[in-house]
Tab-separated table of C-alpha atoms and ligand atoms in Angstrom:
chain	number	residue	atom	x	y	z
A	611	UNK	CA	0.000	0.000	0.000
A	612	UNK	CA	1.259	3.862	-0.846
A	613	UNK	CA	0.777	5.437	2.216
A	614	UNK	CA	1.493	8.961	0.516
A	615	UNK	CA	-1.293	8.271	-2.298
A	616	UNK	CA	-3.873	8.017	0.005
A	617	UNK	CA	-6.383	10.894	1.377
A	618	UNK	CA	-6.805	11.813	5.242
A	619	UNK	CA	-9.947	9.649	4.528
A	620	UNK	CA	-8.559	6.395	3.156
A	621	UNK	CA	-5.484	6.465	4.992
A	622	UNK	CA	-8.322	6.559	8.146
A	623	UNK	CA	-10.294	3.423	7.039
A	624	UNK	CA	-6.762	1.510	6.163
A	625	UNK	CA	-6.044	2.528	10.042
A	626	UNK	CA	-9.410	1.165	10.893
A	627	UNK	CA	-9.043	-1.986	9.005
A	628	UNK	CA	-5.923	-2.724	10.996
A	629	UNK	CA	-7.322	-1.783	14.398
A	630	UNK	CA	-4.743	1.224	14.514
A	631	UNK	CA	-6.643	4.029	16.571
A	632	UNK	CA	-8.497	6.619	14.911
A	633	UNK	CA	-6.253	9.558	16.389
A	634	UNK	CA	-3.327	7.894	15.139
A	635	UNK	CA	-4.150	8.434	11.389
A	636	UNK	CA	-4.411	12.092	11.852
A	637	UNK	CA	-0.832	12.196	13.443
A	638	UNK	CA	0.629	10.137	10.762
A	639	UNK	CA	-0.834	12.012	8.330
A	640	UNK	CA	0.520	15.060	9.404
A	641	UNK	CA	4.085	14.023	9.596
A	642	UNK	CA	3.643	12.688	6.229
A	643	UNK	CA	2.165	15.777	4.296
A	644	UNK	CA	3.319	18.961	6.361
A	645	UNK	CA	6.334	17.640	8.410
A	646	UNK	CA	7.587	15.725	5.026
A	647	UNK	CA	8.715	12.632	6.865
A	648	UNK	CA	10.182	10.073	5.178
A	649	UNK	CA	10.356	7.412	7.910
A	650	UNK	CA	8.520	6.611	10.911
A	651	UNK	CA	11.610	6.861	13.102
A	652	UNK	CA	11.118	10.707	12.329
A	653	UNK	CA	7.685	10.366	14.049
A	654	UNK	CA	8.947	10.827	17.576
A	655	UNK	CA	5.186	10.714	19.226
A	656	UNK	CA	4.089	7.558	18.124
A	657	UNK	CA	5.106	4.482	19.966
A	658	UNK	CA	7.960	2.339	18.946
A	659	UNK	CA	6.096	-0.843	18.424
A	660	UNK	CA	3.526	1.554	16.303
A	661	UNK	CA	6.161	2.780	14.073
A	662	UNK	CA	7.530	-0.831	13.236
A	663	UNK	CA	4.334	-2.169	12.770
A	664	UNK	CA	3.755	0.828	10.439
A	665	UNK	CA	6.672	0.410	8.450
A	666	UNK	CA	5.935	-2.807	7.791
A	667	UNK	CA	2.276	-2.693	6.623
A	668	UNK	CA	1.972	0.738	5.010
A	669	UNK	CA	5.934	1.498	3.583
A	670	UNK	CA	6.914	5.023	2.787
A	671	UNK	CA	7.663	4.871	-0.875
A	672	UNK	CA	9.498	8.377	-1.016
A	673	UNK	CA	11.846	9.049	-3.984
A	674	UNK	CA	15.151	9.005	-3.360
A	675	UNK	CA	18.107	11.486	-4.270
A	676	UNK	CA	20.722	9.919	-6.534
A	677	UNK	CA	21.862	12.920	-8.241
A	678	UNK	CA	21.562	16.415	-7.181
A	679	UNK	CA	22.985	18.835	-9.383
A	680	UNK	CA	23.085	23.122	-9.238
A	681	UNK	CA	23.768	24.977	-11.986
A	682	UNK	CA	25.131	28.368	-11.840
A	683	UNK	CA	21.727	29.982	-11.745
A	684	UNK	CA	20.913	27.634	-9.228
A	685	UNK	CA	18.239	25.719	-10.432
A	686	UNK	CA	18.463	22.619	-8.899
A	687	UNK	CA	17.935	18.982	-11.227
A	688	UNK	CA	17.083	16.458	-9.164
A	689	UNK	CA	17.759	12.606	-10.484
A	690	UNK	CA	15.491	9.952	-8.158
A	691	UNK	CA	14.958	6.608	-7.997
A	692	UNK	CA	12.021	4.719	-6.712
A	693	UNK	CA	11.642	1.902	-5.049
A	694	UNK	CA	11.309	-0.623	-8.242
A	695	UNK	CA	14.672	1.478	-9.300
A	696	UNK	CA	13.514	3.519	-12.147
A	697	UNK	CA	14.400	6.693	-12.588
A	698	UNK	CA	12.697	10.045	-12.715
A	699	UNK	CA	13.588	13.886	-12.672
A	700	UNK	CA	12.436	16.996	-11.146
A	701	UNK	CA	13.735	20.663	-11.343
A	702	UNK	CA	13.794	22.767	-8.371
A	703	UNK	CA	13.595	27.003	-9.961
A	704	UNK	CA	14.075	30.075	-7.728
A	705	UNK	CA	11.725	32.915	-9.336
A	706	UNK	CA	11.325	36.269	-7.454
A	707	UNK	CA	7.985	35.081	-6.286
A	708	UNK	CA	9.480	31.850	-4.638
A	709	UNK	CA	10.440	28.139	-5.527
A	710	UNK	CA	8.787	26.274	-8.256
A	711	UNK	CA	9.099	22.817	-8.892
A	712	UNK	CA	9.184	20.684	-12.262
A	713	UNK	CA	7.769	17.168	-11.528
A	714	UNK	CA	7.644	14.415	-13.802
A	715	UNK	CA	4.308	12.268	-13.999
A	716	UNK	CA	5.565	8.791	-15.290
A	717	UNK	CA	8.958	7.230	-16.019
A	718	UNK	CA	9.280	8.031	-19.439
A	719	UNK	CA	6.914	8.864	-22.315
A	720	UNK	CA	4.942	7.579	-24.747
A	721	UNK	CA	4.280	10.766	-26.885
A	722	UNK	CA	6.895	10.815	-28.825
A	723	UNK	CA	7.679	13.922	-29.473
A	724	UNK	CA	10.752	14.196	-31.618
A	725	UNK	CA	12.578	17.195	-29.719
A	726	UNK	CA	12.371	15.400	-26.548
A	727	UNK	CA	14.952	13.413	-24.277
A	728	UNK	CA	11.964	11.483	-22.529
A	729	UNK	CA	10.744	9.679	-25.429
A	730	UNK	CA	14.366	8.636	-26.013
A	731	UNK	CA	14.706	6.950	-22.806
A	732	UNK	CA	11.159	4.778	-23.252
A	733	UNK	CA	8.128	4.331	-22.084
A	734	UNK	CA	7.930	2.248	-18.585
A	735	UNK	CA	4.980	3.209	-16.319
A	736	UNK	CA	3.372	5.902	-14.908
A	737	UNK	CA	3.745	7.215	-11.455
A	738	UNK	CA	1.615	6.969	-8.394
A	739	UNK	CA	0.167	10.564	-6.953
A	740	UNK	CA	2.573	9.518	-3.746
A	741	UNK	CA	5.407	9.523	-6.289
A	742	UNK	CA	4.768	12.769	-7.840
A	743	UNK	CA	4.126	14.316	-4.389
A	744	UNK	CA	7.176	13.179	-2.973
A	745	UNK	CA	8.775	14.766	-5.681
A	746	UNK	CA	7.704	17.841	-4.162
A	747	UNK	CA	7.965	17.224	-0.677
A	748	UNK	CA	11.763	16.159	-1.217
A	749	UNK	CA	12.706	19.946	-3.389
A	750	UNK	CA	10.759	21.591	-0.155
A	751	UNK	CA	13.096	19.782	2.110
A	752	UNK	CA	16.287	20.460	-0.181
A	753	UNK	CA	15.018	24.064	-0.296
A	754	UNK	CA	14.114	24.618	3.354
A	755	UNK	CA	11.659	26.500	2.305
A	756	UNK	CA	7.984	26.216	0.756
A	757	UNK	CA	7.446	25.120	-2.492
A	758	UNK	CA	4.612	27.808	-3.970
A	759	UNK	CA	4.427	26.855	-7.869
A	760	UNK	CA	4.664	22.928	-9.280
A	761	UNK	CA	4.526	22.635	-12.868
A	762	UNK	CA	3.903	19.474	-14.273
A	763	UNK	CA	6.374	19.504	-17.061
A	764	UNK	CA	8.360	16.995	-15.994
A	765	UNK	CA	8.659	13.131	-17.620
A	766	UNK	CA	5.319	11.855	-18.693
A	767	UNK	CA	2.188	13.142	-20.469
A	768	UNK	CA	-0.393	13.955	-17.199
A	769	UNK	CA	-3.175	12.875	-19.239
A	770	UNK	CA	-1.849	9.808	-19.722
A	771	UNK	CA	-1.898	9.119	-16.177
A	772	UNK	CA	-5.289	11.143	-15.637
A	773	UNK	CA	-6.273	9.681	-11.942
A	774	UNK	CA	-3.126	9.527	-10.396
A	775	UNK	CA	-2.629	13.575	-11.807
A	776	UNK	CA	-5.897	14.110	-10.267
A	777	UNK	CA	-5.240	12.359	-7.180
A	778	UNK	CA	-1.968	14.126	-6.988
A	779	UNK	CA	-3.730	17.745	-7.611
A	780	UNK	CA	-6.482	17.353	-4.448
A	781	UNK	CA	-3.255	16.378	-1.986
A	782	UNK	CA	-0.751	18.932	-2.903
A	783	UNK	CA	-3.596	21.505	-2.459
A	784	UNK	CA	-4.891	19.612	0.934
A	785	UNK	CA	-5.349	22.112	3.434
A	786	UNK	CA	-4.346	19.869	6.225
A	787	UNK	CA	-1.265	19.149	3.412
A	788	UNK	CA	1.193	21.315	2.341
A	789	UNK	CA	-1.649	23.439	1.081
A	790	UNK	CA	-0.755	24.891	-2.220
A	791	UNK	CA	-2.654	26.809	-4.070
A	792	UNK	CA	-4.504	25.775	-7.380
A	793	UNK	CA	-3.705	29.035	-9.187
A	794	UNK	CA	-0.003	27.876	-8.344
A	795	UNK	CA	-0.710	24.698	-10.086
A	796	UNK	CA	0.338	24.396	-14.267
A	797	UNK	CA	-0.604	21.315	-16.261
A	798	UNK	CA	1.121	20.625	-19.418
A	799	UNK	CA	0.151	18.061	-21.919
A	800	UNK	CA	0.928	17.682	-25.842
A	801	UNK	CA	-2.381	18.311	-26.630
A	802	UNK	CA	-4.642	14.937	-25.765
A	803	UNK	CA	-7.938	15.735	-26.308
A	804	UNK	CA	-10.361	13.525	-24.531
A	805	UNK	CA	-7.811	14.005	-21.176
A	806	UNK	CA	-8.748	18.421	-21.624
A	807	UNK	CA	-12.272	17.673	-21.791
A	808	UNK	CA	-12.083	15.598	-18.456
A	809	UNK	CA	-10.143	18.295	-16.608
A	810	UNK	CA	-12.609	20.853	-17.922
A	811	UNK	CA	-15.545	19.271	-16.972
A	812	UNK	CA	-13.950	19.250	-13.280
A	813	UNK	CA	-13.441	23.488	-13.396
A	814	UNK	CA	-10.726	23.565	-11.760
A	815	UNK	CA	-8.318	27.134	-10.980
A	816	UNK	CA	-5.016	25.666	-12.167
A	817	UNK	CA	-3.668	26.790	-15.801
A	818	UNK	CA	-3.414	24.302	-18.662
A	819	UNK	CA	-0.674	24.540	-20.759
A	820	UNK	CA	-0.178	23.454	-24.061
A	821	UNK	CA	2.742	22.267	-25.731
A	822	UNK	CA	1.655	23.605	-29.158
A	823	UNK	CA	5.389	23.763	-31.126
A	824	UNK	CA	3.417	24.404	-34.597
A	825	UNK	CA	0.229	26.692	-35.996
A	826	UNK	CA	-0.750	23.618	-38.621
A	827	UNK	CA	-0.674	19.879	-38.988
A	828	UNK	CA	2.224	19.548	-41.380
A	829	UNK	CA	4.526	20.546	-39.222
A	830	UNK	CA	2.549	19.530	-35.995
A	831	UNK	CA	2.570	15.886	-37.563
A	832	UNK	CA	6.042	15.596	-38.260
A	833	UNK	CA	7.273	17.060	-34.836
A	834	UNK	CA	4.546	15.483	-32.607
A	835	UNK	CA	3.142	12.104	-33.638
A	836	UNK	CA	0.072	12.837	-31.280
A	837	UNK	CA	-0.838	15.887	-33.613
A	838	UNK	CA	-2.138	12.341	-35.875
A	839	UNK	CA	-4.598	11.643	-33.274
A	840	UNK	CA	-5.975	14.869	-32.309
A	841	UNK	CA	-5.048	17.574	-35.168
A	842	UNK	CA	-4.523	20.732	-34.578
A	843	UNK	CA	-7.161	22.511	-35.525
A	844	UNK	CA	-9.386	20.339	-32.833
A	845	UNK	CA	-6.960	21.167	-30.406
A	846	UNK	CA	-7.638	25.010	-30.619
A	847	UNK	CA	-11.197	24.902	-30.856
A	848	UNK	CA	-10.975	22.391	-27.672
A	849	UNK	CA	-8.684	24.978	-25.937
A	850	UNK	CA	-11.101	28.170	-27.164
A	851	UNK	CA	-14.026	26.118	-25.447
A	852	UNK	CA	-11.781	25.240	-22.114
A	853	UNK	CA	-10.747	29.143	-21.635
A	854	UNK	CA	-14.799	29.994	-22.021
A	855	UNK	CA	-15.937	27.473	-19.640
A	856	UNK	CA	-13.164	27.801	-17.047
A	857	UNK	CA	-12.337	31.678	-17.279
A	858	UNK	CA	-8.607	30.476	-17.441
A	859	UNK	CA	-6.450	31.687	-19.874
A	860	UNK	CA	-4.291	28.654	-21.644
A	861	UNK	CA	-0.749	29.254	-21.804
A	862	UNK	CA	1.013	27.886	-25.274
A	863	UNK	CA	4.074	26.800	-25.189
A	864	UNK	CA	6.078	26.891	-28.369
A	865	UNK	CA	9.702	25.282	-28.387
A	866	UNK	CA	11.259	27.542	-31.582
A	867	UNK	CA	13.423	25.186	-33.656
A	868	UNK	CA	15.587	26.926	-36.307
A	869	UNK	CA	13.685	26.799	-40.084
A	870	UNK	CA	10.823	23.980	-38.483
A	871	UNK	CA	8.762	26.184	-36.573
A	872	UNK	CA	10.224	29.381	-36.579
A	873	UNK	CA	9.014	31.727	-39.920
A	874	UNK	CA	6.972	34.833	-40.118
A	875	UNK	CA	4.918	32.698	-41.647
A	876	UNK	CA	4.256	30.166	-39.013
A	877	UNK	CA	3.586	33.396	-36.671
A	878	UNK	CA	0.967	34.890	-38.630
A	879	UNK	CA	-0.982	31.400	-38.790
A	880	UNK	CA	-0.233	30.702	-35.007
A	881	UNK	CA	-1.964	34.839	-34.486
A	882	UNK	CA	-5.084	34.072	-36.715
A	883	UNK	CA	-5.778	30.877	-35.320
A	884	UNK	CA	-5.320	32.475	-31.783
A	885	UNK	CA	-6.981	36.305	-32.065
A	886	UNK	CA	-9.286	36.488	-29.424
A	887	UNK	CA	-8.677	33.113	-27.489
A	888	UNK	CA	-8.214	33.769	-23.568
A	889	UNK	CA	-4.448	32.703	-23.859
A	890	UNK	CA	-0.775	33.691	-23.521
A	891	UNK	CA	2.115	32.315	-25.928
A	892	UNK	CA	5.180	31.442	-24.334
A	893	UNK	CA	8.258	30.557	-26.863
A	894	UNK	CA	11.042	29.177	-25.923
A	895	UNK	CA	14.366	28.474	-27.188
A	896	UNK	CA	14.564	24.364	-27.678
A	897	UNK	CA	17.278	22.742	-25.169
A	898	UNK	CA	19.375	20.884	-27.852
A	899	UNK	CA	19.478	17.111	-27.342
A	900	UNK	CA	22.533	15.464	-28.554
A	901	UNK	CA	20.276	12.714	-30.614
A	902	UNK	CA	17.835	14.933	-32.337
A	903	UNK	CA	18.652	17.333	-35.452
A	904	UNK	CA	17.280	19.840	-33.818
A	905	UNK	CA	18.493	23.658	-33.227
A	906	UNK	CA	17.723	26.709	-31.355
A	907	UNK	CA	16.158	29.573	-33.218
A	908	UNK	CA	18.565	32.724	-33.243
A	909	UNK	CA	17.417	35.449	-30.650
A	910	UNK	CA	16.781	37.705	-33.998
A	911	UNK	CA	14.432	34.660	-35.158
A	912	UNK	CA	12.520	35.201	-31.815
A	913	UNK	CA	12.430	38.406	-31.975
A	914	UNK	CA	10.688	38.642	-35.297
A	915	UNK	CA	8.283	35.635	-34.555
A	916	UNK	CA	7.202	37.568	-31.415
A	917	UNK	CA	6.654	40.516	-32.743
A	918	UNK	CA	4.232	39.120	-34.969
A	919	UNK	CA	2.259	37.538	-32.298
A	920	UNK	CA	2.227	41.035	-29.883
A	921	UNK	CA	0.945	42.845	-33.253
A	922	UNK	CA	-1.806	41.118	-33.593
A	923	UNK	CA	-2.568	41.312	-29.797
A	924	UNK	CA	-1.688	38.184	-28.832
A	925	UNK	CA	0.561	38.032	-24.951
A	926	UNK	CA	3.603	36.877	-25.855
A	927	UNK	CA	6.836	36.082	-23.918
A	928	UNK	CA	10.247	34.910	-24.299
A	929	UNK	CA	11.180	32.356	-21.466
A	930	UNK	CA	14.013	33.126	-20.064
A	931	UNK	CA	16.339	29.691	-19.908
A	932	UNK	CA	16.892	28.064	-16.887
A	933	UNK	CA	19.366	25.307	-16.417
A	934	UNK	CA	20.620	24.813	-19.347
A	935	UNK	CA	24.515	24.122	-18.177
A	936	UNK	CA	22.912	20.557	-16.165
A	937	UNK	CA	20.972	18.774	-18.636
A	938	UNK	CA	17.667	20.373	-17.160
A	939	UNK	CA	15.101	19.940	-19.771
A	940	UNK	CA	12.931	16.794	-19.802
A	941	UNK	CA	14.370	13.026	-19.768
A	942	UNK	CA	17.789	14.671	-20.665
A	943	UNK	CA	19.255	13.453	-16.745
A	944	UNK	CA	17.300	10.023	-17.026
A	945	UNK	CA	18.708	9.184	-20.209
A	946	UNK	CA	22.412	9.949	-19.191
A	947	UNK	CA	22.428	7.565	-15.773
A	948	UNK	CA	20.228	4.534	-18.158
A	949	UNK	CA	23.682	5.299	-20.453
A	950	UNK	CA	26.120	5.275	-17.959
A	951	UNK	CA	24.397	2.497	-16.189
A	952	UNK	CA	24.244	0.731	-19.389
A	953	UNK	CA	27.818	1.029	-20.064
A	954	UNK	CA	28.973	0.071	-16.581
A	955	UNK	CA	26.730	-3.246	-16.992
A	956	UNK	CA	28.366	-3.565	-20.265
A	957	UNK	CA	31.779	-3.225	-18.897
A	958	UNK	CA	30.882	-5.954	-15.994
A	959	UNK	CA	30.028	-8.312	-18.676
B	1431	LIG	N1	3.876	15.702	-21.900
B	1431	LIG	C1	3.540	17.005	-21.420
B	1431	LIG	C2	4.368	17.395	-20.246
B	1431	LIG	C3	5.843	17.589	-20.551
B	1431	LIG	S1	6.126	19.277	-20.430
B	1431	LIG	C4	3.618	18.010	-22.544
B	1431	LIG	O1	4.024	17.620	-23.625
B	1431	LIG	O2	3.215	19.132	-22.364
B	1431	LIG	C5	7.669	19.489	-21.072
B	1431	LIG	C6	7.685	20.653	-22.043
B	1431	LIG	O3	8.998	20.780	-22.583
B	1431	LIG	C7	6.757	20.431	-23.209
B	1431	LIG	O4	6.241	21.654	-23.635
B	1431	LIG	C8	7.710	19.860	-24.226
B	1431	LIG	O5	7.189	19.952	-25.529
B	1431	LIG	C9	8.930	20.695	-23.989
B	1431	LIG	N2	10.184	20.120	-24.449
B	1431	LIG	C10	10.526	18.837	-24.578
B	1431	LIG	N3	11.778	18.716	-25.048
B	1431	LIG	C11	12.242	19.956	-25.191
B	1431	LIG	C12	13.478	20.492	-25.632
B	1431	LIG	N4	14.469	19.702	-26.037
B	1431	LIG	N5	13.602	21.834	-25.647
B	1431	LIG	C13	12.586	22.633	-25.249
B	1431	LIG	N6	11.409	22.190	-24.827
B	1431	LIG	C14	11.224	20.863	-24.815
């Protein structure tokens, strides 16, 4: 059982179940999701034989530091493994208005998107909303400080792992947890259709993000093999519907890749197919991975494509890059250690 998975409420009735008092699950519960414990030796009121019979019938599956690495700007890229010894990644960012964290959703991907380290390293499984939390929990006790933002643009496509994203979502924001708050919250997903209806439906004040990359399916297709699926044009008229219904504006993300994605052209069709959607366009220099052809857009290239967009009204930023000197962006850490770990088994052999 995943002790950090579970709500105040079914962490109660697994108490219950094992004749553990009632009082008991409220204490636990509190070490787990504001104190951040990772063991039950940490949880100094509970009684000794409690704690061993705890560790034994409900284990803490926390993810575990293997590699912590700072780059100069100090963003922090955290490598983990769990406790089936997979790997996953989060990124810990310091923004004037506090820490963020990056958290990864499953180990690996199955999108596919051709720009992208996590696709490279494969598809395993997704994670349980214990395993994304403690993603969390462990930057907030690197950092010393509370977490405020969590994007989930780590590993993994959230609406692939819809429940567990969900689950994940209701105990970050917990009020009896670490209580974030849902505005703080940013979904990303490549742009899976049926999963944006379901997360409309529930209303909820966190901002969806798109990973958009292209105005039309030509180039959508041959960057994004889910673009196949669900083309673009659905997409938008999916995300026009979801900013309506939830009064949220979506925030676009476009990775600019130098002559894919990147023409005056391509901005013009990205601002008509945008004008008056509640939404904000955020472009971003692409992270160059050393197995994909692809290259950066010069700053000149940005420039221009922006400009177009903010002419025609549309919000438009430039991220700023974070990270960029420790292999920051998505899968790139996870597909180093399988590497290295591959070549040391190689070398045993
Ligand atoms: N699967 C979800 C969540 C991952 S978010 C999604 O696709 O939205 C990670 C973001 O980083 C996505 O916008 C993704 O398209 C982008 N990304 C992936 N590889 C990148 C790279 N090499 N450079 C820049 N952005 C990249």
């Amino acid at each position: 059982m995943d002790i950090l998975s579970l709500s105040f409420d079914e962490l109660s009735s697994a108490f219950a179940e094992n004749s553990i008092q009632g009082f008991r699950a409220k204490q636990v519960y509190e070490w787990l999701h504001r104190h951040l414990a990772v063991s039950y030796d940490e949880m100094t009121n509970l009684p000794k034989a409690l704690r061993a019979e705890l560790a034994e019938k409900f284990p803490i599956n926390t993810c575990k530091p293997e590699r912590v690495q700072t780059a100069s700007d100090s963003t922090v890229k955290f490598l983990y493994s769990l406790s089936d010894g997979e790997f996953i990644e989060s990124v810990l960012m310091k923004y004037k208005y506090g820490y963020t964290v990056c958290v990864s959703s499953q180990v690996g991907c199955k999108m596919g998107c051709r720009f992208c380290a996590s696709a490279l390293g494969g598809y395993k499984r997704s994670l349980t909303a214990g395993e994304i939390l403690s993603q969390v929990y462990a930057a907030q006790r690197h950092a010393g400080e509370r977490i405020s933002h969590i994007v989930l643009m780590g590993m993994g496509e959230p609406m692939d792992n819809f429940e567990n994203v969900m689950k994940f979502i209701s105990l970050v924001t917990d009020e009896n947890g670490i209580n974030l708050s849902m505005r703080n919250i940013s979904l990303s997903t490549c742009g899976v259709l049926p999963g944006i209806e379901r997360l409309m439906d529930k209303r909820l004040q966190l901002t969806l993000s798109i990973s958009l990359h292209a105005p039309n399916d030509a180039i959508r297709n041959a960057i994004m093999p889910v673009n196949r699926k669900y083309p673009v044009d659905e997409l938008l008229a999916l995300c026009r519907r979801y900013a309506e219904t939830t009064s949220r504006r979506i925030s676009f993300e476009y990775s600019m890749m130098s002559g894919v994605n990147d023409s005056d052209e391509c901005a013009r069709e990205l601002a008509s197919k945008l004008r008056g959607m509640l939404c904000h366009v955020n472009l971003i220099p692409i992270n160059e991975v050393a197995e994909s052809p692809f290259r950066p857009s010069s700053q000149e290239r940005i420039k221009s494509f922006s400009a177009i967009l903010s002419a025609s009204g549309i919000s438009t930023t430039v991220r700023r890059k974070l990270g960029s000197d420790i292999d920051a962006s998505c899968g790139q850490l996870r597909l180093k250690s399988i590497r290295e770990r591959g070549n040391s088994d190689a070398s045993r052999s």
